[in-house]
Coordinates of C-alpha atoms in Angstrom, one line a residue:
Chain A
X1 CA 145.5 -9.3 -90.6
X2 CA 147.0 -8.4 -94.0
X3 CA 144.9 -9.6 -97.0
X4 CA 146.1 -9.7 -100.6
X5 CA 142.5 -9.6 -101.8
X6 CA 139.9 -7.0 -101.1
X7 CA 137.1 -9.4 -101.9
X8 CA 138.4 -11.8 -99.3
X9 CA 138.8 -9.0 -96.8
X10 CA 135.2 -7.8 -97.4
X11 CA 133.8 -11.3 -96.8
X12 CA 135.9 -11.8 -93.7
X13 CA 134.8 -8.4 -92.3
X14 CA 131.2 -9.2 -92.9
X15 CA 131.5 -12.6 -91.1
X16 CA 133.3 -11.1 -88.2
X17 CA 130.4 -8.7 -87.6
X18 CA 128.4 -11.7 -86.4
X19 CA 128.3 -12.2 -82.6
X20 CA 130.9 -14.6 -81.3
X21 CA 132.9 -14.7 -84.6
X22 CA 136.3 -13.1 -84.6
X23 CA 138.6 -12.4 -87.5
X24 CA 140.3 -15.8 -87.4
X25 CA 137.0 -17.8 -87.3
X26 CA 135.7 -15.5 -90.0
X27 CA 138.7 -16.3 -92.2
X28 CA 138.2 -20.0 -91.6
X29 CA 134.6 -19.9 -92.6
X30 CA 135.3 -17.8 -95.8
X31 CA 138.1 -20.1 -96.8
X32 CA 135.7 -23.1 -96.3
X33 CA 133.1 -21.4 -98.6
X34 CA 135.9 -20.8 -101.1
X35 CA 136.7 -24.6 -101.2
X36 CA 133.1 -25.5 -101.8
X37 CA 131.4 -25.3 -105.2
X38 CA 130.1 -21.8 -106.2
X39 CA 126.5 -23.0 -106.0
X40 CA 127.0 -23.6 -102.2
X41 CA 127.9 -20.0 -101.7
X42 CA 125.1 -18.8 -103.9
X43 CA 122.6 -20.9 -101.9
X44 CA 124.0 -19.6 -98.7
X45 CA 123.7 -15.9 -99.6
X46 CA 120.3 -16.4 -101.2
X47 CA 119.0 -18.1 -98.1
X48 CA 120.1 -15.1 -96.0
X49 CA 118.8 -12.4 -98.4
X50 CA 115.5 -14.1 -98.8
X51 CA 115.1 -14.8 -95.1
X52 CA 115.9 -11.1 -94.2
X53 CA 113.7 -9.6 -96.9
X54 CA 110.7 -11.9 -96.9
X55 CA 110.3 -13.1 -93.4
X56 CA 107.3 -11.6 -91.4
X57 CA 106.2 -11.5 -87.9
X58 CA 102.8 -13.1 -87.2
X59 CA 100.2 -10.4 -86.7
X60 CA 98.6 -12.5 -84.0
X61 CA 101.4 -13.9 -81.8
X62 CA 104.5 -12.0 -83.1
X63 CA 106.2 -15.3 -83.8
X64 CA 108.4 -15.4 -86.9
X65 CA 106.5 -16.5 -90.0
X66 CA 106.5 -16.8 -93.8
X67 CA 102.9 -15.5 -94.0
X68 CA 100.8 -12.8 -92.2
X69 CA 99.7 -15.4 -89.7
X70 CA 102.1 -18.1 -88.6
X71 CA 101.7 -21.8 -89.0
X72 CA 100.9 -22.3 -85.3
X73 CA 98.2 -19.7 -85.2
X74 CA 96.5 -21.0 -88.4
X75 CA 96.8 -24.6 -87.4
X76 CA 93.2 -25.8 -86.5
X77 CA 94.5 -28.7 -84.5
X78 CA 96.0 -26.4 -81.8
X79 CA 94.0 -25.3 -78.8
X80 CA 93.1 -21.6 -79.0
X81 CA 92.1 -21.6 -75.3
X82 CA 95.7 -22.3 -74.1
X83 CA 98.2 -19.4 -74.5
X84 CA 101.9 -19.7 -73.7
X85 CA 103.7 -16.3 -73.2
X86 CA 107.4 -16.4 -74.1
X87 CA 110.2 -13.8 -74.3
X88 CA 111.4 -14.5 -77.8
X89 CA 111.3 -16.7 -80.9
X90 CA 114.0 -19.0 -79.5
X91 CA 111.8 -19.9 -76.7
X92 CA 109.0 -20.9 -79.1
X93 CA 111.5 -23.1 -81.0
X94 CA 112.6 -24.7 -77.7
X95 CA 109.1 -25.4 -76.5
X96 CA 108.0 -26.6 -79.9
X97 CA 110.9 -29.1 -79.9
X98 CA 109.5 -30.8 -76.8
X99 CA 106.3 -31.6 -78.7
X100 CA 104.4 -31.3 -75.4
X101 CA 102.5 -28.1 -75.9
X102 CA 99.5 -28.0 -78.1
X103 CA 98.3 -24.4 -77.6
X104 CA 99.2 -21.1 -79.1
X105 CA 102.0 -18.6 -78.3
X106 CA 102.4 -15.0 -77.6
X107 CA 106.0 -13.6 -78.2
X108 CA 106.7 -10.5 -76.0
X109 CA 109.8 -9.6 -77.9
X110 CA 111.7 -9.1 -74.7
X111 CA 111.3 -8.8 -71.0
X112 CA 110.7 -5.8 -68.6
X113 CA 114.2 -4.8 -67.6
X114 CA 114.5 -1.1 -66.4
X115 CA 118.3 -1.5 -66.1
X116 CA 118.5 -2.2 -69.9
X117 CA 116.0 0.5 -70.6
X118 CA 113.2 -1.9 -71.6
X119 CA 109.8 -0.9 -70.3
X120 CA 106.4 -2.5 -70.9
X121 CA 105.7 -0.2 -73.8
X122 CA 108.5 -1.7 -75.9
X123 CA 107.0 -5.2 -75.5
X124 CA 103.9 -6.6 -77.2
X125 CA 101.9 -6.5 -74.0
X126 CA 99.0 -4.5 -75.4
X127 CA 98.2 -7.0 -78.1
X128 CA 98.4 -9.8 -75.5
X129 CA 95.9 -8.0 -73.3
X130 CA 93.6 -7.6 -76.3
X131 CA 93.9 -11.3 -77.2
X132 CA 93.0 -12.2 -73.6
X133 CA 90.1 -9.8 -73.6
X134 CA 88.6 -11.4 -76.7
X135 CA 87.5 -14.2 -74.4
X136 CA 88.7 -17.3 -76.2
X137 CA 91.6 -18.0 -73.9
X138 CA 91.0 -20.1 -70.8
X139 CA 94.5 -20.4 -69.4
X140 CA 97.7 -18.4 -69.9
X141 CA 101.0 -20.0 -69.2
X142 CA 104.1 -17.9 -68.6
X143 CA 107.3 -19.5 -69.8
X144 CA 109.7 -16.8 -69.0
X145 CA 113.2 -17.1 -67.6
X146 CA 113.3 -17.5 -63.8
X147 CA 114.9 -14.3 -62.8
X148 CA 113.8 -10.9 -61.4
X149 CA 113.0 -9.5 -64.9
X150 CA 110.9 -12.5 -65.7
X151 CA 109.0 -12.4 -62.4
X152 CA 108.4 -8.6 -62.9
X153 CA 107.0 -9.2 -66.3
X154 CA 104.7 -12.0 -65.1
X155 CA 103.5 -9.7 -62.3
X156 CA 103.0 -6.7 -64.6
X157 CA 101.0 -8.7 -67.1
X158 CA 99.0 -10.6 -64.5
X159 CA 97.9 -7.3 -63.1
X160 CA 96.9 -6.0 -66.5
X161 CA 94.7 -9.1 -67.2
X162 CA 93.4 -9.6 -63.7
X163 CA 89.9 -8.3 -64.7
X164 CA 89.4 -11.1 -67.2
X165 CA 89.6 -13.7 -64.4
X166 CA 91.3 -16.3 -66.6
X167 CA 93.6 -18.9 -65.1
X168 CA 97.3 -17.7 -64.9
X169 CA 100.1 -20.3 -64.5
X170 CA 103.8 -20.4 -64.9
X171 CA 106.1 -23.3 -65.9
X172 CA 107.3 -25.4 -63.0
X173 CA 110.5 -24.4 -61.3
X174 CA 112.7 -27.0 -59.6
X175 CA 115.7 -29.3 -59.9
X176 CA 116.4 -30.1 -63.5
X177 CA 116.5 -33.7 -64.7
X178 CA 120.0 -34.9 -64.5
X179 CA 120.8 -32.1 -62.1
X180 CA 122.4 -32.8 -58.7
X181 CA 120.9 -31.7 -55.4
X182 CA 124.2 -30.6 -53.9
X183 CA 125.0 -28.3 -56.7
X184 CA 121.5 -26.7 -57.0
X185 CA 121.3 -23.1 -55.7
X186 CA 119.5 -22.5 -52.4
X187 CA 116.7 -20.6 -54.0
X188 CA 115.8 -23.4 -56.5
X189 CA 116.1 -26.0 -53.8
X190 CA 114.0 -24.0 -51.3
X191 CA 111.3 -23.4 -53.9
X192 CA 111.3 -27.1 -55.0
X193 CA 110.7 -28.2 -51.4
X194 CA 108.0 -25.6 -50.8
X195 CA 106.3 -26.6 -54.1
X196 CA 106.7 -30.3 -53.6
X197 CA 104.4 -32.5 -55.6
X198 CA 102.6 -35.8 -54.8
X199 CA 104.6 -38.8 -56.2
X200 CA 101.4 -40.1 -57.8
X201 CA 101.3 -37.0 -60.0
X202 CA 105.1 -37.2 -60.7
X203 CA 105.1 -40.8 -62.0
X204 CA 102.1 -40.3 -64.3
Chain B
X1 CA 114.4 -28.1 -83.9
X2 CA 110.9 -27.1 -85.0
X3 CA 110.6 -23.9 -87.0
X4 CA 107.5 -22.1 -87.8
X5 CA 109.1 -20.5 -90.9
X6 CA 110.7 -22.2 -93.8
X7 CA 112.8 -19.1 -94.7
X8 CA 114.3 -19.2 -91.2
X9 CA 114.9 -22.9 -91.4
X10 CA 116.6 -22.5 -94.7
X11 CA 118.9 -19.8 -93.4
X12 CA 119.7 -21.8 -90.3
X13 CA 120.5 -24.9 -92.3
X14 CA 122.9 -23.0 -94.6
X15 CA 124.7 -21.5 -91.6
X16 CA 125.0 -24.9 -89.9
X17 CA 126.8 -26.3 -93.0
X18 CA 129.8 -24.2 -92.0
X19 CA 132.5 -25.9 -90.1
X20 CA 132.2 -25.6 -86.3
X21 CA 128.7 -24.1 -86.4
X22 CA 125.9 -26.2 -85.0
X23 CA 122.2 -25.7 -85.2
X24 CA 122.0 -23.6 -82.1
X25 CA 124.8 -21.3 -83.1
X26 CA 123.3 -21.0 -86.6
X27 CA 120.0 -19.9 -85.1
X28 CA 121.7 -17.3 -82.9
X29 CA 123.5 -15.9 -86.0
X30 CA 120.4 -15.8 -88.1
X31 CA 118.3 -14.1 -85.4
X32 CA 121.1 -11.6 -85.0
X33 CA 120.9 -10.8 -88.7
X34 CA 117.2 -10.5 -88.4
X35 CA 117.6 -7.9 -85.7
X36 CA 119.9 -5.7 -87.9
X37 CA 118.7 -3.5 -90.7
X38 CA 118.0 -5.3 -94.0
X39 CA 121.0 -3.5 -95.6
X40 CA 123.4 -5.4 -93.3
X41 CA 122.1 -8.7 -94.5
X42 CA 122.3 -7.6 -98.1
X43 CA 125.9 -6.5 -97.6
X44 CA 126.7 -9.7 -95.9
X45 CA 125.3 -11.9 -98.7
X46 CA 126.7 -9.7 -101.5
X47 CA 130.2 -9.9 -100.0
X48 CA 130.0 -13.7 -100.0
X49 CA 128.6 -14.0 -103.5
X50 CA 131.1 -11.6 -104.9
X51 CA 134.0 -13.1 -103.1
X52 CA 133.1 -16.6 -104.3
X53 CA 132.4 -15.7 -107.9
X54 CA 135.1 -13.1 -108.6
X55 CA 138.0 -14.2 -106.5
X56 CA 141.0 -15.6 -108.5
X57 CA 144.1 -17.4 -107.7
X58 CA 147.4 -15.6 -108.7
X59 CA 148.8 -17.3 -111.8
X60 CA 152.3 -16.9 -110.4
X61 CA 152.2 -17.8 -106.7
X62 CA 148.6 -19.4 -106.4
X63 CA 147.8 -16.9 -103.6
X64 CA 144.3 -15.6 -103.4
X65 CA 143.9 -12.4 -105.6
X66 CA 141.4 -10.0 -107.1
X67 CA 143.3 -9.9 -110.3
X68 CA 145.3 -12.4 -112.4
X69 CA 148.5 -11.6 -110.6
X70 CA 148.2 -10.9 -106.9
X71 CA 149.2 -7.6 -105.2
X72 CA 152.4 -9.2 -103.7
X73 CA 153.7 -10.6 -107.0
X74 CA 153.0 -7.3 -108.8
X75 CA 154.5 -5.1 -106.0
X76 CA 157.9 -3.8 -107.4
X77 CA 159.1 -3.1 -103.8
X78 CA 159.2 -6.8 -103.0
X79 CA 162.3 -8.8 -103.6
X80 CA 162.0 -11.3 -106.4
X81 CA 165.1 -13.2 -105.3
X82 CA 163.5 -14.3 -102.0
X83 CA 160.8 -17.0 -102.2
X84 CA 158.8 -18.2 -99.2
X85 CA 157.0 -21.6 -99.8
X86 CA 153.9 -22.1 -97.7
X87 CA 151.1 -24.6 -97.4
X88 CA 148.1 -22.4 -97.8
X89 CA 146.7 -18.9 -98.0
X90 CA 146.2 -18.7 -94.2
X91 CA 150.0 -19.0 -93.9
X92 CA 150.6 -16.1 -96.3
X93 CA 148.2 -14.0 -94.2
X94 CA 150.0 -15.0 -91.0
X95 CA 153.5 -14.2 -92.4
X96 CA 152.3 -10.9 -94.0
X97 CA 150.9 -9.9 -90.6
X98 CA 154.4 -10.0 -89.1
X99 CA 155.6 -7.4 -91.7
X100 CA 159.0 -9.0 -91.5
X101 CA 159.1 -10.7 -94.9
X102 CA 159.7 -8.7 -98.0
X103 CA 160.0 -11.4 -100.7
X104 CA 157.4 -13.3 -102.7
X105 CA 155.4 -16.4 -101.9
X106 CA 154.5 -19.7 -103.4
X107 CA 151.4 -21.4 -102.1
X108 CA 151.5 -25.2 -102.5
X109 CA 147.8 -25.6 -101.8
X110 CA 148.5 -28.5 -99.4
X111 CA 151.2 -30.7 -98.1
X112 CA 152.4 -34.2 -99.1
X113 CA 150.4 -36.6 -97.0
X114 CA 150.0 -40.1 -98.3
X115 CA 147.7 -41.0 -95.4
X116 CA 145.2 -38.4 -96.6
X117 CA 145.8 -39.4 -100.3
X118 CA 147.6 -36.2 -101.1
X119 CA 150.6 -36.7 -103.4
X120 CA 153.1 -34.3 -105.0
X121 CA 150.9 -34.2 -108.2
X122 CA 148.0 -32.5 -106.4
X123 CA 150.2 -29.7 -105.2
X124 CA 151.6 -26.8 -107.2
X125 CA 155.2 -28.1 -107.1
X126 CA 155.7 -28.2 -110.9
X127 CA 155.1 -24.4 -111.1
X128 CA 157.4 -23.9 -108.2
X129 CA 160.2 -25.8 -109.9
X130 CA 159.6 -23.8 -113.1
X131 CA 159.8 -20.5 -111.1
X132 CA 163.1 -21.6 -109.5
X133 CA 164.5 -22.7 -112.9
X134 CA 163.9 -19.2 -114.3
X135 CA 166.9 -18.1 -112.3
X136 CA 165.7 -15.0 -110.6
X137 CA 165.4 -16.7 -107.2
X138 CA 168.5 -16.7 -104.9
X139 CA 167.0 -18.2 -101.8
X140 CA 164.0 -20.3 -101.1
X141 CA 162.6 -20.4 -97.5
X142 CA 160.3 -23.2 -96.5
X143 CA 157.6 -22.1 -94.0
X144 CA 155.8 -25.4 -93.5
X145 CA 154.4 -26.8 -90.4
X146 CA 157.0 -28.7 -88.4
X147 CA 155.7 -32.3 -88.7
X148 CA 156.5 -35.4 -90.8
X149 CA 154.3 -34.2 -93.7
X150 CA 156.0 -30.8 -93.7
X151 CA 159.5 -32.3 -93.6
X152 CA 158.6 -34.8 -96.4
X153 CA 157.4 -32.0 -98.6
X154 CA 160.6 -29.9 -97.9
X155 CA 162.7 -33.0 -98.7
X156 CA 160.8 -33.8 -101.9
X157 CA 161.0 -30.2 -103.3
X158 CA 164.6 -29.8 -102.2
X159 CA 165.5 -32.9 -104.3
X160 CA 163.5 -31.5 -107.3
X161 CA 165.4 -28.2 -107.3
X162 CA 168.8 -29.5 -106.3
X163 CA 170.2 -29.0 -109.8
X164 CA 169.6 -25.2 -109.6
X165 CA 172.0 -24.9 -106.6
X166 CA 170.0 -22.1 -105.0
X167 CA 170.1 -21.6 -101.2
X168 CA 167.4 -23.6 -99.4
X169 CA 166.4 -22.6 -95.9
X170 CA 163.6 -23.3 -93.5
X171 CA 162.1 -21.1 -90.7
X172 CA 163.7 -21.5 -87.3
X173 CA 162.4 -24.2 -85.0
X174 CA 162.7 -23.7 -81.2
X175 CA 161.0 -22.7 -78.1
X176 CA 158.3 -20.1 -78.8
X177 CA 158.4 -16.7 -77.2
X178 CA 156.4 -16.8 -74.0
X179 CA 156.7 -20.6 -74.0
X180 CA 158.1 -22.4 -70.9
X181 CA 161.0 -24.8 -71.1
X182 CA 159.5 -27.4 -68.8
X183 CA 156.4 -27.8 -71.0
X184 CA 158.3 -27.9 -74.3
X185 CA 158.3 -31.3 -76.0
X186 CA 161.6 -33.2 -76.0
X187 CA 162.0 -33.0 -79.8
X188 CA 161.7 -29.2 -79.8
X189 CA 164.0 -28.8 -76.8
X190 CA 166.6 -31.2 -78.2
X191 CA 166.6 -29.4 -81.6
X192 CA 166.8 -26.0 -79.9
X193 CA 169.9 -27.0 -78.1
X194 CA 171.5 -28.6 -81.2
X195 CA 170.7 -25.5 -83.2
X196 CA 171.7 -23.0 -80.5
X197 CA 172.6 -19.5 -81.7
X198 CA 175.1 -16.9 -80.5
X199 CA 173.6 -14.4 -78.1
X200 CA 175.1 -11.6 -80.2
X201 CA 172.9 -12.7 -83.1
X202 CA 169.9 -13.2 -80.8
X203 CA 169.9 -9.7 -79.3
X204 CA 170.3 -8.0 -82.6

């Protein structure tokens, strides 16, 4: 692409560094900002600078936070005895959006994946073990993606906290709502038959 | 979406104001920036603020520019007698990328479209007429999109500059390279037969 303006080129280059945004999309976004009032662009760039420079990670659960402890950890209405272990912040947002979970979280910051060079040491597993050893937690729920890496991580952590004898569960696997049986993979279907549930429990 | 951080929420909201970017994509982009060094985010937001506050529009051709006159208008190597009229800046970038045009441009800033409430007064047609009347220009090439609005605009401007008796042309319409005859619309195919060209000229 040939630009007649270096300022435009610089902005397009910065946008196209973002994942999934090519040069053409970047140009479209920059030209959109150029059409809007200057205040809009200022707000946009301020929001990003502030977010990047001021955002913190909760010292307790490693979730994203504006303060040292996140709003979930400091909320007295949430059950301290229920701990949900997730891979990343996006999973926290997804679960929070269901409004069905009233416990606290622990963000691992990744998942054990030797092929990608990610071992247990790079994840916040030590702090999780410490939290569990404190004794407040009654049940730990693993909400990790249902694949080999996820299962490995669950297995690894479960072994690490075995001595505390707390209840360890994982989110239910099965056919998704709106999914169709005939298109479900064999593994999911097989597991959903093995782990069938009483209708009385299902219609609650 | 439920966020535990207002800074994160603000950044996601700003990103999702951009065209074609929803909340989920915005979150993905923000989390990407969060993973990169702080300097990257600073560069990103600086590029946008600078672009928006310092960019100018060329006083001569209305193209985007870092200075009062754009680099194309001030380039002594480019032919002043050849003027290409385009709808917007994106078209300038597209034509410049072909490296086949060595004249100057005139950016209309839109196209006559009564349905969208855009009349000739909102476009930079007056300045185009003045440029043509100066007498330097020998040929004016219309590179507008081939639709009713484009043709209307060409017709309107052609009438306005009729008295100068300069040569008025438009970019060739026809079957695109790599296009297939059987999928071409009737209008394009009909025109490409009417305006057939000698093979000698084609293979030049």
